[in-house]
Coordinates of C-alpha atoms and ligand atoms in Angstrom, one line a residue:
M30 CA 136.4 112.4 72.1
W31 CA 135.7 109.3 68.9
K32 CA 138.0 107.7 66.8
R33 CA 137.1 105.0 64.3
G34 CA 138.5 102.3 63.0
V35 CA 140.1 100.5 60.2
V36 CA 137.3 98.6 59.2
I37 CA 138.2 98.2 55.4
P38 CA 141.7 98.0 53.1
G39 CA 143.4 101.3 51.8
A40 CA 144.6 104.5 52.7
R41 CA 143.4 104.8 56.2
M42 CA 144.5 100.5 56.8
Q43 CA 147.7 101.7 55.0
R44 CA 148.7 104.6 57.8
A45 CA 147.2 103.3 61.4
L46 CA 149.7 100.8 59.5
E47 CA 152.7 102.5 59.5
H48 CA 152.1 104.5 62.2
P49 CA 151.3 102.2 65.0
G50 CA 149.2 103.1 67.7
T51 CA 145.2 102.6 69.7
R52 CA 143.5 102.5 66.1
R53 CA 141.1 99.2 66.4
F54 CA 142.1 97.1 63.5
S55 CA 138.3 95.1 63.1
L56 CA 138.2 91.7 62.6
T57 CA 135.7 91.5 59.8
L58 CA 139.1 92.0 57.7
L59 CA 139.4 88.5 58.4
A60 CA 135.7 87.5 56.7
G61 CA 135.2 86.2 53.1
S62 CA 136.2 82.8 52.0
D63 CA 139.3 83.7 51.1
A64 CA 140.2 87.0 53.3
A65 CA 142.3 84.9 55.1
M66 CA 144.2 84.1 52.4
R67 CA 144.8 87.7 50.1
V68 CA 145.4 89.3 54.2
Q69 CA 149.5 87.3 53.9
D70 CA 150.6 91.6 55.2
E71 CA 152.5 89.8 58.2
I72 CA 152.2 93.8 60.1
L73 CA 148.6 93.7 59.3
L74 CA 147.3 89.9 59.9
A75 CA 150.2 91.2 63.7
R76 CA 147.5 94.2 64.3
L77 CA 144.3 91.5 63.3
Y78 CA 146.1 88.7 66.2
N79 CA 146.4 91.7 68.8
E80 CA 142.4 92.0 68.8
L81 CA 142.0 89.0 69.8
V82 CA 141.4 87.5 73.8
V83 CA 140.8 84.6 73.3
A84 CA 139.6 83.0 77.7
G85 CA 138.9 87.1 78.3
R86 CA 143.0 86.7 79.0
I87 CA 144.6 84.8 76.4
H88 CA 145.9 86.2 73.5
K89 CA 146.3 84.3 70.4
T90 CA 149.6 86.1 69.7
T91 CA 152.0 84.9 68.1
R92 CA 155.0 85.5 65.2
R93 CA 157.4 84.1 62.4
N94 CA 161.2 83.7 63.9
R95 CA 159.6 83.3 67.0
F96 CA 161.2 79.5 68.0
K97 CA 164.1 79.9 65.4
G98 CA 167.0 79.1 67.5
L99 CA 165.0 77.0 69.5
D100 CA 163.1 74.3 66.4
R101 CA 167.4 73.6 66.0
I102 CA 167.9 72.2 69.6
I103 CA 164.8 71.1 69.1
V104 CA 166.1 68.3 66.6
E105 CA 168.8 68.4 67.7
V106 CA 167.5 66.5 71.1
L107 CA 165.6 64.4 68.6
G108 CA 168.1 63.7 67.1
R109 CA 170.5 62.1 69.4
E110 CA 167.8 60.9 71.9
L111 CA 165.2 59.5 69.2
P112 CA 167.4 58.2 65.4
D113 CA 165.6 55.2 64.7
V114 CA 162.0 56.2 63.9
P115 CA 161.4 56.6 59.9
E116 CA 159.2 59.4 60.5
I117 CA 158.8 62.2 63.4
A118 CA 154.8 63.1 64.5
L119 CA 155.1 66.3 66.3
H120 CA 152.9 68.6 67.6
D121 CA 152.7 72.2 69.3
V122 CA 149.0 72.4 70.8
G123 CA 147.7 76.4 71.3
A124 CA 149.8 76.9 68.0
S125 CA 147.7 79.9 67.3
S126 CA 148.3 80.8 63.5
G127 CA 149.8 78.0 63.7
V128 CA 153.0 80.1 61.9
T129 CA 155.8 79.0 64.3
T130 CA 154.9 75.3 64.1
L131 CA 155.4 75.2 60.0
E132 CA 158.5 76.6 60.2
L133 CA 159.6 74.4 63.9
W134 CA 158.3 71.0 60.4
K135 CA 160.9 72.4 57.6
T136 CA 163.5 72.6 59.8
L137 CA 162.9 68.8 61.0
L138 CA 161.9 68.3 57.9
S139 CA 165.7 69.9 56.6
V140 CA 166.9 67.0 58.7
R141 CA 164.6 63.8 58.6
P142 CA 161.2 62.8 57.8
G143 CA 158.2 64.4 59.5
R144 CA 154.3 65.1 60.4
A145 CA 152.8 68.3 62.9
H146 CA 150.2 69.1 64.2
A147 CA 149.4 72.3 64.5
S148 CA 146.0 72.8 67.0
D149 CA 144.1 75.3 69.5
Y150 CA 140.9 75.3 70.7
Y151 CA 140.2 78.6 69.5
A152 CA 141.3 77.6 65.6
N153 CA 137.9 79.4 65.0
M154 CA 135.4 82.5 65.5
L155 CA 132.4 83.3 64.4
L156 CA 131.1 86.5 63.1
V157 CA 127.5 87.3 64.2
R158 CA 125.7 89.8 62.2
C159 CA 121.5 91.1 61.8
E160 CA 121.1 92.3 58.2
G161 CA 119.4 95.7 58.3
H162 CA 122.0 96.5 61.8
P163 CA 125.4 98.3 60.6
L164 CA 126.8 95.3 64.2
V165 CA 129.2 92.8 64.1
V166 CA 130.0 91.0 66.8
A167 CA 133.0 88.5 66.9
C168 CA 132.9 85.8 68.9
D169 CA 134.8 82.2 69.6
E170 CA 133.0 78.9 69.3
E171 CA 131.4 79.1 72.2
G172 CA 129.6 82.5 71.9
A173 CA 131.7 84.3 74.4
P174 CA 132.6 87.9 72.4
L175 CA 136.0 89.3 71.1
Q176 CA 135.5 91.9 69.9
F177 CA 131.9 94.6 68.0
T178 CA 132.9 96.6 65.3
L179 CA 129.8 98.5 64.8
G180 CA 130.4 101.0 61.0
E181 CA 133.6 102.2 61.7
F182 CA 134.0 102.3 65.2
V183 CA 136.2 98.8 67.2
F184 CA 136.2 97.9 70.1
S185 CA 136.6 95.1 72.1
A186 CA 134.2 93.0 74.1
G187 CA 136.7 92.8 77.4
Q188 CA 137.7 95.7 78.3
R189 CA 136.1 98.8 78.4
E190 CA 136.2 102.3 76.2
S191 CA 138.2 105.1 77.2
L192 CA 135.8 108.1 79.4
F193 CA 138.3 110.4 77.7
R194 CA 136.3 109.4 74.4
P195 CA 132.5 108.7 75.6
C196 CA 130.6 108.4 71.9
N197 CA 132.8 105.6 71.5
R198 CA 132.0 104.4 75.3
W199 CA 128.0 104.9 74.6
L200 CA 128.1 103.2 71.2
Q201 CA 130.4 99.7 72.9
A202 CA 127.3 100.6 75.1
R203 CA 125.7 100.0 72.6
A204 CA 127.3 97.1 71.2
R205 CA 126.5 94.9 74.2
A206 CA 123.4 95.8 74.7
R207 CA 122.7 93.5 71.8
L208 CA 124.2 91.0 73.1
P209 CA 121.7 88.5 74.8
D210 CA 120.6 87.9 71.4
V211 CA 123.6 87.2 70.1
A212 CA 124.2 85.2 72.6
R213 CA 120.1 83.3 71.6
V214 CA 121.6 83.5 68.0
I215 CA 124.6 80.8 68.4
A216 CA 123.3 78.6 71.3
A217 CA 120.5 78.6 67.9
R218 CA 123.5 77.7 65.6
K219 CA 125.4 75.1 68.2
E220 CA 121.6 72.6 68.7
G221 CA 121.7 72.5 65.4
R222 CA 118.3 74.6 65.3
T223 CA 117.7 77.3 62.7
L224 CA 118.8 81.2 63.2
P225 CA 116.7 83.2 64.0
S226 CA 115.3 85.3 60.6
G227 CA 118.3 88.0 59.7
W228 CA 120.8 86.5 61.5
S229 CA 123.3 84.7 59.8
V230 CA 126.6 83.2 61.5
E231 CA 130.3 83.0 59.9
V232 CA 132.9 81.2 60.6
V233 CA 136.6 82.6 59.9
A234 CA 139.0 79.8 60.3
L235 CA 141.8 81.6 62.4
W236 CA 145.4 79.7 60.0
H237 CA 147.6 82.1 59.1
P238 CA 147.2 81.6 55.0
A239 CA 150.9 79.9 54.6
C240 CA 149.4 77.0 57.1
R241 CA 146.8 77.3 55.2
L242 CA 148.7 76.5 52.1
A243 CA 151.0 74.0 53.3
A244 CA 147.6 71.2 54.6
A245 CA 146.2 72.0 51.0
A246 CA 149.3 71.2 49.5
D247 CA 151.0 68.2 51.7
A248 CA 148.7 66.1 53.8
R249 CA 152.0 65.1 57.0
F250 CA 150.9 69.1 57.2
T251 CA 147.9 69.1 59.8
L252 CA 145.3 71.6 61.5
G253 CA 142.8 71.0 64.1
R254 CA 140.9 72.1 67.4
H255 CA 141.8 70.6 69.9
D256 CA 141.6 70.9 74.0
V257 CA 145.5 71.6 75.7
C258 CA 143.4 69.1 78.4
A259 CA 141.9 66.8 76.6
V260 CA 143.3 63.2 77.4
M261 CA 145.0 61.9 73.7
S262 CA 146.4 58.4 73.2
P263 CA 149.7 58.3 72.7
R264 CA 150.8 59.0 69.6
W265 CA 153.5 61.8 68.8
H266 CA 157.0 62.2 69.5
F267 CA 157.7 65.2 69.5
V268 CA 154.6 67.7 72.3
R269 CA 154.9 71.5 72.4
A270 CA 153.2 73.4 74.8
M271 CA 154.9 76.6 74.0
N272 CA 152.8 80.2 75.6
V273 CA 150.0 78.2 76.2
L274 CA 150.1 77.2 80.0
N275 CA 152.0 80.4 81.4
P276 CA 151.0 80.5 85.2
G277 CA 149.1 84.4 84.7
Y278 CA 146.8 81.8 81.8
F279 CA 145.8 78.6 83.7
S280 CA 144.9 77.7 87.0
P281 CA 147.0 75.1 88.7
E282 CA 144.8 72.6 88.8
R283 CA 144.8 73.3 85.3
Q284 CA 147.9 73.5 84.0
R285 CA 148.7 70.6 86.1
E286 CA 145.3 69.3 84.3
A287 CA 147.5 69.2 81.0
V288 CA 150.2 68.3 82.2
R289 CA 149.1 65.1 82.3
A290 CA 147.2 64.7 79.0
L291 CA 150.0 65.7 77.2
A292 CA 152.2 63.1 78.5
G293 CA 149.9 61.0 78.3
S294 CA 150.0 61.7 74.5
L295 CA 154.0 61.5 74.0
L296 CA 155.3 57.4 73.1
P297 CA 158.0 55.7 74.9
G298 CA 160.3 58.1 74.9
G299 CA 158.9 61.0 73.4
L300 CA 159.9 64.7 74.5
L301 CA 157.9 67.3 75.4
L302 CA 158.2 70.7 74.7
I303 CA 157.5 73.7 77.9
G304 CA 157.6 77.2 78.3
R305 CA 157.5 81.0 77.9
T306 CA 159.2 83.6 75.4
R307 CA 159.6 86.3 78.0
E308 CA 157.9 89.3 75.9
E309 CA 158.5 91.6 79.4
A310 CA 161.9 91.5 78.5
D311 CA 164.4 90.3 76.2
S312 CA 162.6 87.9 74.5
S313 CA 163.8 84.7 74.9
N314 CA 162.2 81.9 75.6
V315 CA 162.2 80.0 79.2
A316 CA 161.6 76.5 78.0
T317 CA 161.9 73.3 80.0
L318 CA 162.0 69.7 77.7
F319 CA 160.8 66.7 79.4
R320 CA 161.2 62.9 78.4
A321 CA 158.5 60.6 78.7
S322 CA 159.4 57.0 80.9
S323 CA 158.8 55.0 82.9
A324 CA 158.6 56.2 86.2
G325 CA 156.6 59.8 84.6
L326 CA 158.0 63.3 82.5
E327 CA 161.7 63.8 83.6
A328 CA 163.4 66.8 82.3
I329 CA 166.5 67.1 80.1
L330 CA 167.1 70.1 79.8
D331 CA 166.8 73.7 81.2
L332 CA 167.4 77.1 77.8
R333 CA 167.6 80.2 79.7
G334 CA 166.6 78.9 83.4
G335 CA 163.7 76.0 82.3
A336 CA 160.2 76.8 82.5
E337 CA 158.3 78.7 85.4
N338 CA 157.0 75.4 86.4
K339 CA 159.0 73.0 85.7
E340 CA 158.2 71.7 88.8
L341 CA 154.6 71.7 88.8
V342 CA 154.6 70.3 85.2
L343 CA 157.2 67.9 87.0
E344 CA 154.3 66.5 89.6
A345 CA 151.2 66.3 87.3
G346 CA 154.1 63.9 85.2
K347 CA 154.7 61.6 87.8
R348 CA 153.5 57.6 86.8
S349 CA 151.5 57.0 89.5
Ligands
SAM24 C1 149.9 83.4 73.0 S1 148.9 81.8 72.2 C2 150.9 81.2 71.8 C3 150.8 80.6 70.2 C4 152.3 79.9 70.1 N1 152.1 78.9 70.7 C5 153.9 80.5 70.5 O1 154.1 80.6 71.1 O2 153.6 81.5 69.5 C6 148.3 81.5 72.8 C7 147.2 80.1 72.0 O3 146.5 79.4 72.4 C8 145.7 79.3 72.5 N2 144.4 77.8 74.2 C9 144.3 79.0 74.6 N3 143.6 77.9 74.9 C10 144.1 77.5 75.2 C11 143.0 75.3 75.1 N4 142.3 75.3 76.9 N5 143.8 74.5 74.5 C12 144.8 74.3 73.0 N6 145.0 76.2 72.8 C13 144.9 77.4 73.6 C14 145.2 80.2 72.2 O4 144.6 80.7 71.0 C15 145.9 80.7 71.4 O5 145.7 80.8 70.3

């Protein structure tokens, strides 16, 4: 009839972590200014990130060691291609929690000096609450809802609750009914106006605690919000866009726009890695490494057959 979610740490949370099932984890577990620092449990973080589906279809799923072998290859190729650069500048776009950026940076540092920037367009989430009401709506920064927490119940904003759980379905519909109010609150916040009485918005950064600590400790590791399609001046020796420009996420036109922006952000001779992790198969990384030349992007290395959109990248990356 119904299924409760996990909304507070405790025995139920532990059981749900030990027995992976269909219980939803509330994104409010990331709330509170020091919560992300407290959430050191990788399994819990993975469950919370699985709840984050942005732009209606893009998962923020990532994990430690996703690119372990690949990182070493990249650092080796950078050594061959750019041997004389005193400090390598790398940018990881669509980095999600940034945990794989941190790993790449550390692999680079074990060999030569470098700095790294992890960026993501959905770097923050907003938790919208109304005083005296049990509903918390988690939204992206544009105000698109991601998840509802209503008392002990947790619902996806995008996916309808199953017909087999009529109580959940009914409560989800009630939560949805508040969306026009939430939209007004987010619009007021965006325009710098006073929020309607009783409403509040909490901003929660979605970086991994280890990344926040690294950024606080070392100025060579930075975190920021960036749209993969936004134009940047040439400033990077290496740019990585893994599991971002997936054909399932972006239309061919948006992919081309992103490739032009990424290619334009490379210094002469700089490298760009585009690819995808085949989660549906053996979790291998299919990717292509491109080099910025006077004619545009050229492919210099295919991994596991190369990026699925390699031809599109080559075509969009040509210099006119
Ligand atoms: C599947 S995750 C990939 C994370 C990491 N690169 C990895 O491979 O483990 C895709 C990421 O792309 C981000 N993203 C989606 N649209 C974006 C955009 N327009 N600009 C930058 N990042 C975007 C999402 O927020 C999400 O964190």
